[in-house]
PDB file of C-alpha atoms and ligand atoms in Angstrom:
ATOM      1  CA  MET R 149     143.216 122.568  -2.853  1.00 60.00           C
ATOM      2  CA  SER R 150     141.552 123.436   0.463  1.00 79.00           C
ATOM      3  CA  GLU R 151     141.409 120.907   3.244  1.00 94.00           C
ATOM      4  CA  ILE R 152     138.068 119.061   3.314  1.00 96.00           C
ATOM      5  CA  ALA R 153     136.248 119.507   6.641  1.00 97.00           C
ATOM      6  CA  LEU R 154     133.198 117.362   5.903  1.00 98.00           C
ATOM      7  CA  SER R 155     132.617 114.793   3.234  1.00 98.00           C
ATOM      8  CA  VAL R 156     129.453 112.960   2.309  1.00 98.00           C
ATOM      9  CA  GLU R 157     129.635 109.791   0.247  1.00 98.00           C
ATOM     10  CA  GLY R 158     126.799 107.830  -1.320  1.00 98.00           C
ATOM     11  CA  LEU R 159     124.100 109.056   1.041  1.00 98.00           C
ATOM     12  CA  ASP R 160     120.640 107.470   0.679  1.00 98.00           C
ATOM     13  CA  LEU R 161     117.725 108.691   2.771  1.00 98.00           C
ATOM     14  CA  TYR R 162     114.153 107.389   2.760  1.00 98.00           C
ATOM     15  CA  TYR R 163     110.934 108.625   4.342  1.00 97.00           C
ATOM     16  CA  GLY R 164     109.064 105.315   4.485  1.00 96.00           C
ATOM     17  CA  ASP R 165     109.261 104.018   0.915  1.00 96.00           C
ATOM     18  CA  ALA R 166     109.930 107.432  -0.592  1.00 97.00           C
ATOM     19  CA  GLN R 167     113.564 108.069  -1.411  1.00 97.00           C
ATOM     20  CA  ALA R 168     114.561 111.659  -0.605  1.00 98.00           C
ATOM     21  CA  LEU R 169     118.339 111.396  -1.208  1.00 98.00           C
ATOM     22  CA  SER R 170     120.012 109.072  -3.729  1.00 98.00           C
ATOM     23  CA  GLY R 171     123.744 108.504  -3.622  1.00 98.00           C
ATOM     24  CA  VAL R 172     124.547 112.050  -2.567  1.00 98.00           C
ATOM     25  CA  SER R 173     128.272 112.783  -2.374  1.00 98.00           C
ATOM     26  CA  LEU R 174     129.869 116.127  -1.659  1.00 98.00           C
ATOM     27  CA  ASP R 175     132.931 117.743  -0.123  1.00 97.00           C
ATOM     28  CA  VAL R 176     132.809 120.777   2.127  1.00 98.00           C
ATOM     29  CA  PRO R 177     136.107 122.707   2.200  1.00 97.00           C
ATOM     30  CA  ALA R 178     137.300 123.889   5.622  1.00 97.00           C
ATOM     31  CA  SER R 179     136.772 127.627   6.174  1.00 96.00           C
ATOM     32  CA  GLY R 180     134.813 127.911   2.925  1.00 96.00           C
ATOM     33  CA  VAL R 181     131.189 128.462   1.979  1.00 98.00           C
ATOM     34  CA  THR R 182     129.514 125.540   0.227  1.00 98.00           C
ATOM     35  CA  ALA R 183     126.191 126.308  -1.452  1.00 98.00           C
ATOM     36  CA  ILE R 184     123.488 123.723  -2.087  1.00 97.00           C
ATOM     37  CA  VAL R 185     121.082 124.789  -4.800  1.00 95.00           C
ATOM     38  CA  GLY R 186     117.847 123.108  -5.859  1.00 94.00           C
ATOM     39  CA  ALA R 187     114.124 123.539  -6.395  1.00 91.00           C
ATOM     40  CA  ASN R 188     111.524 123.023  -3.658  1.00 90.00           C
ATOM     41  CA  GLY R 189     111.434 119.399  -2.623  1.00 93.00           C
ATOM     42  CA  ALA R 190     114.855 118.584  -4.133  1.00 95.00           C
ATOM     43  CA  GLY R 191     116.102 117.327  -0.766  1.00 97.00           C
ATOM     44  CA  LYS R 192     118.201 120.244   0.497  1.00 96.00           C
ATOM     45  CA  SER R 193     116.676 120.281   3.986  1.00 96.00           C
ATOM     46  CA  SER R 194     116.798 116.495   4.097  1.00 97.00           C
ATOM     47  CA  LEU R 195     120.529 116.606   3.382  1.00 98.00           C
ATOM     48  CA  ILE R 196     121.158 119.149   6.142  1.00 97.00           C
ATOM     49  CA  ARG R 197     118.975 117.236   8.572  1.00 96.00           C
ATOM     50  CA  THR R 198     120.830 114.018   7.810  1.00 98.00           C
ATOM     51  CA  ILE R 199     124.236 115.627   8.378  1.00 98.00           C
ATOM     52  CA  ALA R 200     122.854 117.081  11.634  1.00 97.00           C
ATOM     53  CA  GLY R 201     121.809 113.613  12.826  1.00 97.00           C
ATOM     54  CA  ILE R 202     118.083 114.355  12.792  1.00 96.00           C
ATOM     55  CA  GLU R 203     117.387 111.891   9.964  1.00 96.00           C
ATOM     56  CA  ARG R 204     119.095 108.489   9.751  1.00 96.00           C
ATOM     57  CA  PRO R 205     120.430 107.580   6.315  1.00 97.00           C
ATOM     58  CA  ARG R 206     119.855 104.078   4.946  1.00 97.00           C
ATOM     59  CA  ALA R 207     123.278 104.077   3.283  1.00 98.00           C
ATOM     60  CA  GLY R 208     126.349 106.233   2.920  1.00 98.00           C
ATOM     61  CA  ARG R 209     129.085 107.805   4.929  1.00 98.00           C
ATOM     62  CA  ILE R 210     129.484 111.257   6.487  1.00 98.00           C
ATOM     63  CA  THR R 211     133.011 112.110   7.619  1.00 98.00           C
ATOM     64  CA  TRP R 212     133.709 115.158   9.776  1.00 98.00           C
ATOM     65  CA  ARG R 213     137.356 115.984  10.387  1.00 95.00           C
ATOM     66  CA  GLY R 214     138.292 112.376   9.744  1.00 93.00           C
ATOM     67  CA  ARG R 215     135.564 110.837  11.940  1.00 95.00           C
ATOM     68  CA  GLU R 216     132.518 108.954  10.676  1.00 97.00           C
ATOM     69  CA  ILE R 217     129.383 110.546  12.109  1.00 97.00           C
ATOM     70  CA  GLN R 218     126.461 109.143  10.103  1.00 95.00           C
ATOM     71  CA  GLY R 219     123.683 107.787  12.295  1.00 92.00           C
ATOM     72  CA  ARG R 220     124.994 109.447  15.464  1.00 96.00           C
ATOM     73  CA  PRO R 221     122.427 111.362  17.546  1.00 96.00           C
ATOM     74  CA  SER R 222     122.104 115.078  16.878  1.00 95.00           C
ATOM     75  CA  HIS R 223     123.342 116.219  20.314  1.00 94.00           C
ATOM     76  CA  GLU R 224     126.586 114.317  19.704  1.00 96.00           C
ATOM     77  CA  ILE R 225     126.977 115.857  16.268  1.00 97.00           C
ATOM     78  CA  CYS R 226     126.374 119.361  17.680  1.00 95.00           C
ATOM     79  CA  ASN R 227     128.979 118.667  20.302  1.00 96.00           C
ATOM     80  CA  LEU R 228     131.486 117.770  17.586  1.00 97.00           C
ATOM     81  CA  GLY R 229     131.136 121.318  16.273  1.00 97.00           C
ATOM     82  CA  ILE R 230     128.419 121.038  13.627  1.00 98.00           C
ATOM     83  CA  GLY R 231     125.677 123.608  14.174  1.00 96.00           C
ATOM     84  CA  GLN R 232     122.485 124.141  12.250  1.00 95.00           C
ATOM     85  CA  VAL R 233     120.183 127.100  11.757  1.00 94.00           C
ATOM     86  CA  ALA R 234     117.000 125.352  10.719  1.00 87.00           C
ATOM     87  CA  GLU R 235     114.446 126.622   8.245  1.00 81.00           C
ATOM     88  CA  GLY R 236     111.740 128.598  10.031  1.00 75.00           C
ATOM     89  CA  ARG R 237     114.079 129.736  12.842  1.00 73.00           C
ATOM     90  CA  GLN R 238     112.580 127.556  15.604  1.00 84.00           C
ATOM     91  CA  ILE R 239     113.331 129.857  18.496  1.00 91.00           C
ATOM     92  CA  PHE R 240     111.430 129.464  21.781  1.00 94.00           C
ATOM     93  CA  PRO R 241     108.864 132.298  21.572  1.00 94.00           C
ATOM     94  CA  THR R 242     107.872 132.577  25.234  1.00 96.00           C
ATOM     95  CA  MET R 243     111.448 132.530  26.502  1.00 96.00           C
ATOM     96  CA  SER R 244     113.523 135.720  26.576  1.00 97.00           C
ATOM     97  CA  VAL R 245     116.260 136.469  24.075  1.00 97.00           C
ATOM     98  CA  LEU R 246     118.865 135.717  26.726  1.00 97.00           C
ATOM     99  CA  GLU R 247     117.232 132.421  27.709  1.00 96.00           C
ATOM    100  CA  ASN R 248     117.152 131.353  24.056  1.00 96.00           C
ATOM    101  CA  LEU R 249     120.862 132.106  23.760  1.00 96.00           C
ATOM    102  CA  GLU R 250     121.618 130.230  26.961  1.00 95.00           C
ATOM    103  CA  VAL R 251     119.970 127.105  25.567  1.00 93.00           C
ATOM    104  CA  GLY R 252     122.558 127.149  22.782  1.00 91.00           C
ATOM    105  CA  GLY R 253     125.381 127.426  25.305  1.00 92.00           C
ATOM    106  CA  HIS R 254     124.512 124.242  27.191  1.00 90.00           C
ATOM    107  CA  LEU R 255     126.491 121.964  24.899  1.00 92.00           C
ATOM    108  CA  PRO R 256     129.400 120.379  26.771  1.00 93.00           C
ATOM    109  CA  ARG R 257     131.885 121.804  24.218  1.00 93.00           C
ATOM    110  CA  ALA R 258     130.579 125.320  24.853  1.00 94.00           C
ATOM    111  CA  ARG R 259     129.752 125.385  28.569  1.00 91.00           C
ATOM    112  CA  ARG R 260     133.081 126.536  29.905  1.00 91.00           C
ATOM    113  CA  ALA R 261     133.314 129.535  27.576  1.00 93.00           C
ATOM    114  CA  LYS R 262     129.625 130.444  27.859  1.00 94.00           C
ATOM    115  CA  ALA R 263     130.015 133.957  29.293  1.00 95.00           C
ATOM    116  CA  GLU R 264     132.678 134.860  26.773  1.00 95.00           C
ATOM    117  CA  THR R 265     130.658 133.458  23.847  1.00 96.00           C
ATOM    118  CA  LEU R 266     127.558 135.321  25.018  1.00 97.00           C
ATOM    119  CA  ALA R 267     129.497 138.589  25.070  1.00 96.00           C
ATOM    120  CA  GLU R 268     130.744 137.874  21.529  1.00 94.00           C
ATOM    121  CA  VAL R 269     127.258 137.084  20.246  1.00 95.00           C
ATOM    122  CA  LEU R 270     125.781 140.225  21.815  1.00 96.00           C
ATOM    123  CA  THR R 271     128.553 142.292  20.229  1.00 94.00           C
ATOM    124  CA  LEU R 272     127.872 140.707  16.859  1.00 91.00           C
ATOM    125  CA  PHE R 273     124.118 141.347  17.184  1.00 93.00           C
ATOM    126  CA  PRO R 274     123.598 144.628  19.086  1.00 93.00           C
ATOM    127  CA  ARG R 275     119.831 144.391  18.494  1.00 93.00           C
ATOM    128  CA  LEU R 276     119.753 141.217  20.558  1.00 95.00           C
ATOM    129  CA  ALA R 277     121.725 142.935  23.320  1.00 96.00           C
ATOM    130  CA  GLU R 278     119.160 145.747  23.400  1.00 96.00           C
ATOM    131  CA  ARG R 279     116.313 143.270  23.582  1.00 96.00           C
ATOM    132  CA  ARG R 280     117.874 140.628  25.788  1.00 96.00           C
ATOM    133  CA  GLY R 281     115.034 140.617  28.341  1.00 97.00           C
ATOM    134  CA  GLN R 282     112.231 140.616  25.792  1.00 96.00           C
ATOM    135  CA  ALA R 283     110.195 137.511  24.845  1.00 97.00           C
ATOM    136  CA  ALA R 284     111.719 136.075  21.675  1.00 96.00           C
ATOM    137  CA  GLY R 285     108.278 135.764  20.063  1.00 95.00           C
ATOM    138  CA  SER R 286     107.874 139.543  20.173  1.00 95.00           C
ATOM    139  CA  LEU R 287     110.963 140.163  17.997  1.00 94.00           C
ATOM    140  CA  SER R 288     110.636 141.053  14.320  1.00 91.00           C
ATOM    141  CA  GLY R 289     111.264 138.329  11.746  1.00 89.00           C
ATOM    142  CA  GLY R 290     114.783 139.595  11.076  1.00 90.00           C
ATOM    143  CA  GLU R 291     115.623 139.761  14.776  1.00 92.00           C
ATOM    144  CA  GLN R 292     114.313 136.233  15.274  1.00 93.00           C
ATOM    145  CA  GLN R 293     116.608 135.056  12.502  1.00 92.00           C
ATOM    146  CA  MET R 294     119.571 136.794  14.197  1.00 93.00           C
ATOM    147  CA  LEU R 295     118.560 135.084  17.430  1.00 95.00           C
ATOM    148  CA  ALA R 296     118.496 131.683  15.715  1.00 95.00           C
ATOM    149  CA  ILE R 297     122.017 132.340  14.415  1.00 95.00           C
ATOM    150  CA  GLY R 298     123.161 133.667  17.789  1.00 95.00           C
ATOM    151  CA  ARG R 299     121.816 130.594  19.555  1.00 96.00           C
ATOM    152  CA  CYS R 300     123.691 128.360  17.138  1.00 96.00           C
ATOM    153  CA  LEU R 301     126.911 130.351  17.693  1.00 96.00           C
ATOM    154  CA  MET R 302     126.528 129.846  21.458  1.00 97.00           C
ATOM    155  CA  GLY R 303     127.401 126.175  20.805  1.00 96.00           C
ATOM    156  CA  ARG R 304     130.773 127.293  19.381  1.00 96.00           C
ATOM    157  CA  PRO R 305     130.366 125.474  16.076  1.00 97.00           C
ATOM    158  CA  GLU R 306     133.136 125.088  13.513  1.00 97.00           C
ATOM    159  CA  LEU R 307     130.617 124.364  10.757  1.00 98.00           C
ATOM    160  CA  ILE R 308     127.234 126.068  10.492  1.00 98.00           C
ATOM    161  CA  MET R 309     124.535 124.820   8.144  1.00 98.00           C
ATOM    162  CA  PHE R 310     122.032 127.511   7.180  1.00 97.00           C
ATOM    163  CA  ASP R 311     118.683 126.385   5.747  1.00 95.00           C
ATOM    164  CA  GLU R 312     117.007 129.308   3.935  1.00 93.00           C
ATOM    165  CA  PRO R 313     118.179 131.959   6.413  1.00 92.00           C
ATOM    166  CA  SER R 314     116.642 134.823   4.450  1.00 89.00           C
ATOM    167  CA  LEU R 315     113.189 133.248   4.066  1.00 89.00           C
ATOM    168  CA  GLY R 316     110.472 135.811   4.730  1.00 86.00           C
ATOM    169  CA  LEU R 317     112.873 138.727   5.264  1.00 89.00           C
ATOM    170  CA  SER R 318     112.654 142.130   3.557  1.00 89.00           C
ATOM    171  CA  PRO R 319     115.223 142.828   0.787  1.00 90.00           C
ATOM    172  CA  ALA R 320     117.293 145.013   3.129  1.00 90.00           C
ATOM    173  CA  LEU R 321     117.392 142.267   5.755  1.00 90.00           C
ATOM    174  CA  VAL R 322     118.266 139.667   3.135  1.00 92.00           C
ATOM    175  CA  LEU R 323     121.350 141.731   2.318  1.00 92.00           C
ATOM    176  CA  GLU R 324     122.200 142.030   5.995  1.00 91.00           C
ATOM    177  CA  MET R 325     121.821 138.276   6.441  1.00 92.00           C
ATOM    178  CA  PHE R 326     124.286 137.605   3.629  1.00 94.00           C
ATOM    179  CA  ARG R 327     126.694 140.137   5.134  1.00 94.00           C
ATOM    180  CA  ILE R 328     126.523 138.353   8.487  1.00 94.00           C
ATOM    181  CA  ILE R 329     127.161 134.969   6.919  1.00 95.00           C
ATOM    182  CA  GLU R 330     130.109 136.393   4.984  1.00 95.00           C
ATOM    183  CA  ARG R 331     131.543 137.965   8.136  1.00 93.00           C
ATOM    184  CA  LEU R 332     131.169 134.779  10.167  1.00 94.00           C
ATOM    185  CA  ASN R 333     132.959 132.905   7.440  1.00 95.00           C
ATOM    186  CA  ARG R 334     135.744 135.438   6.910  1.00 93.00           C
ATOM    187  CA  GLU R 335     136.367 136.818  10.394  1.00 90.00           C
ATOM    188  CA  ARG R 336     135.675 133.746  12.482  1.00 88.00           C
ATOM    189  CA  ASP R 337     136.899 131.155  10.076  1.00 91.00           C
ATOM    190  CA  LEU R 338     133.580 129.335  10.190  1.00 96.00           C
ATOM    191  CA  THR R 339     132.910 126.663   7.613  1.00 98.00           C
ATOM    192  CA  VAL R 340     129.464 127.225   6.090  1.00 98.00           C
ATOM    193  CA  ILE R 341     126.898 125.139   4.237  1.00 98.00           C
ATOM    194  CA  LEU R 342     124.325 127.458   2.741  1.00 97.00           C
ATOM    195  CA  VAL R 343     120.919 126.593   1.322  1.00 96.00           C
ATOM    196  CA  GLU R 344     119.351 129.740  -0.090  1.00 93.00           C
ATOM    197  CA  GLN R 345     116.589 130.697  -2.449  1.00 90.00           C
ATOM    198  CA  ASN R 346     118.708 133.734  -3.418  1.00 92.00           C
ATOM    199  CA  VAL R 347     120.790 131.545  -5.663  1.00 94.00           C
ATOM    200  CA  ALA R 348     122.921 134.259  -7.287  1.00 93.00           C
ATOM    201  CA  ALA R 349     123.954 135.728  -3.927  1.00 93.00           C
ATOM    202  CA  SER R 350     124.750 132.317  -2.480  1.00 95.00           C
ATOM    203  CA  LEU R 351     126.840 131.289  -5.523  1.00 96.00           C
ATOM    204  CA  GLU R 352     128.755 134.542  -5.250  1.00 95.00           C
ATOM    205  CA  LEU R 353     129.840 133.626  -1.719  1.00 95.00           C
ATOM    206  CA  ALA R 354     130.456 129.968  -2.457  1.00 97.00           C
ATOM    207  CA  GLU R 355     133.839 128.367  -2.871  1.00 96.00           C
ATOM    208  CA  ARG R 356     132.013 125.158  -3.874  1.00 97.00           C
ATOM    209  CA  ALA R 357     128.454 124.621  -4.994  1.00 97.00           C
ATOM    210  CA  TYR R 358     126.240 121.629  -5.701  1.00 97.00           C
ATOM    211  CA  VAL R 359     122.945 121.384  -7.537  1.00 96.00           C
ATOM    212  CA  LEU R 360     120.479 118.892  -6.089  1.00 96.00           C
ATOM    213  CA  GLU R 361     117.563 117.659  -8.210  1.00 95.00           C
ATOM    214  CA  THR R 362     115.074 115.089  -6.893  1.00 96.00           C
ATOM    215  CA  GLY R 363     117.547 113.830  -4.331  1.00 97.00           C
ATOM    216  CA  ARG R 364     120.602 113.579  -6.605  1.00 98.00           C
ATOM    217  CA  ILE R 365     123.591 115.849  -7.150  1.00 97.00           C
ATOM    218  CA  VAL R 366     123.455 116.729 -10.849  1.00 96.00           C
ATOM    219  CA  THR R 367     126.115 119.454 -11.122  1.00 95.00           C
ATOM    220  CA  SER R 368     128.937 120.821  -9.012  1.00 97.00           C
ATOM    221  CA  GLY R 369     131.759 123.302  -9.308  1.00 97.00           C
ATOM    222  CA  SER R 370     132.993 126.544  -7.866  1.00 97.00           C
ATOM    223  CA  GLY R 371     130.311 129.167  -7.244  1.00 96.00           C
ATOM    224  CA  ARG R 372     131.637 131.132 -10.178  1.00 95.00           C
ATOM    225  CA  GLU R 373     131.529 128.116 -12.492  1.00 96.00           C
ATOM    226  CA  LEU R 374     127.917 127.392 -11.639  1.00 96.00           C
ATOM    227  CA  MET R 375     126.984 131.009 -12.174  1.00 94.00           C
ATOM    228  CA  THR R 376     128.002 130.697 -15.790  1.00 94.00           C
ATOM    229  CA  ASP R 377     126.540 127.197 -16.267  1.00 93.00           C
ATOM    230  CA  GLU R 378     123.715 127.403 -18.821  1.00 91.00           C
ATOM    231  CA  ARG R 379     121.445 124.925 -17.008  1.00 89.00           C
ATOM    232  CA  VAL R 380     121.913 126.643 -13.668  1.00 91.00           C
ATOM    233  CA  ARG R 381     121.276 130.034 -15.233  1.00 92.00           C
ATOM    234  CA  ALA R 382     118.080 128.859 -16.906  1.00 90.00           C
ATOM    235  CA  ALA R 383     116.710 126.884 -13.954  1.00 90.00           C
ATOM    236  CA  TYR R 384     117.791 128.933 -10.926  1.00 88.00           C
ATOM    237  CA  LEU R 385     118.912 132.359 -12.013  1.00 88.00           C
ATOM    238  CA  GLY R 386     116.027 133.114 -14.366  1.00 79.00           C
ATOM    239  CA  VAL R 387     118.277 134.106 -17.291  1.00 72.00           C
TER     240      VAL R 387
HETATM  241  P1  LIG L 584     112.163 123.043   0.386  1.00 53.43           P
HETATM  242  O1  LIG L 584     112.981 124.112  -0.214  1.00 53.43           O
HETATM  243  O2  LIG L 584     110.736 123.058  -0.058  1.00 53.43           O
HETATM  244  O3  LIG L 584     112.338 122.873   1.866  1.00 53.43           O
HETATM  245  P2  LIG L 584     114.010 120.851   0.026  1.00 53.43           P
HETATM  246  O4  LIG L 584     114.880 120.832  -1.173  1.00 53.43           O
HETATM  247  O5  LIG L 584     114.607 121.283   1.297  1.00 53.43           O
HETATM  248  O6  LIG L 584     112.718 121.685  -0.293  1.00 53.43           O
HETATM  249  P3  LIG L 584     113.161 118.510   1.454  1.00 53.43           P
HETATM  250  O7  LIG L 584     112.370 119.301   2.422  1.00 53.43           O
HETATM  251  O8  LIG L 584     114.420 117.909   1.886  1.00 53.43           O
HETATM  252  O9  LIG L 584     113.435 119.382   0.149  1.00 53.43           O
HETATM  253  O10 LIG L 584     112.206 117.387   0.851  1.00 53.43           O
HETATM  254  C1  LIG L 584     112.671 116.368  -0.052  1.00 53.43           C
HETATM  255  C2  LIG L 584     111.534 115.382  -0.294  1.00 53.43           C
HETATM  256  O11 LIG L 584     111.269 114.640   0.882  1.00 53.43           O
HETATM  257  C3  LIG L 584     110.209 116.043  -0.676  1.00 53.43           C
HETATM  258  O12 LIG L 584     109.579 115.213  -1.625  1.00 53.43           O
HETATM  259  C4  LIG L 584     109.454 116.085   0.623  1.00 53.43           C
HETATM  260  O13 LIG L 584     108.073 116.064   0.402  1.00 53.43           O
HETATM  261  C5  LIG L 584     109.914 114.807   1.304  1.00 53.43           C
HETATM  262  N1  LIG L 584     109.942 114.949   2.783  1.00 53.43           N
HETATM  263  C6  LIG L 584     110.614 115.875   3.504  1.00 53.43           C
HETATM  264  N2  LIG L 584     110.453 115.682   4.818  1.00 53.43           N
HETATM  265  C7  LIG L 584     109.660 114.595   4.945  1.00 53.43           C
HETATM  266  C8  LIG L 584     109.135 113.873   6.071  1.00 53.43           C
HETATM  267  N3  LIG L 584     109.410 114.248   7.339  1.00 53.43           N
HETATM  268  N4  LIG L 584     108.341 112.812   5.805  1.00 53.43           N
HETATM  269  C9  LIG L 584     108.072 112.432   4.547  1.00 53.43           C
HETATM  270  N5  LIG L 584     108.542 113.050   3.449  1.00 53.43           N
HETATM  271  C10 LIG L 584     109.326 114.125   3.638  1.00 53.43           C
END
């Protein structure tokens, strides 16, 4: 059994009176990829946002490397090594590529090693190095996604949560995105939580996977197990 880096127990989240997460529990193995699968509106982004400290749960516990973190502010959670690449990229369009990356390096945990991390990120994404002085808003969709990942890496996270990283990308770039996530996981020992509409590809990478339906976990297993699960195949793999 792998060591568990992050565990979520009995998480309830409400938006006003509307319950978005109901008793969600899951374990994220250290150095592994954990996939969260579910239809639109199932609560995948809400789960990521709650772990990231952007939403406050009404009940439940989130434990990161033995420490309870639920309800803590997002900057504190980032500084504990949990990074997030939000849906829709959310880069700063009028700032340059370099300035966007520097924003990610301001976290106290990352400040001292900023120059070294920047060099690593620019090596990982040569396109960003070529365009470092350019306004981020003028990058292509794929480059903007790389920038969002690069900015997150500047905070030296140990866990990265990706929310639909391949949304809006061409098929070739979708493949590249998966390759990058796989490399980050394998070569840099990053723990990954992955929410992806490309369910088959995300299950293939996943050591563990969870299916979320209307705010509840309904199935879990290894990625391989879920790939052969009849309900998952019918609902998410179109077979
Ligand atoms: P998608 O793939 O469409 O992003 P999702 O699985 O990530 O879906 P969430 O975005 O987490 O789902 O949404 C879960 C539920 O919570 C939905 O019913 C959604 O309408 C609702 N919801 C999400 N954000 C808010 C908010 N800020 N205020 C009110 N309701 C919200």
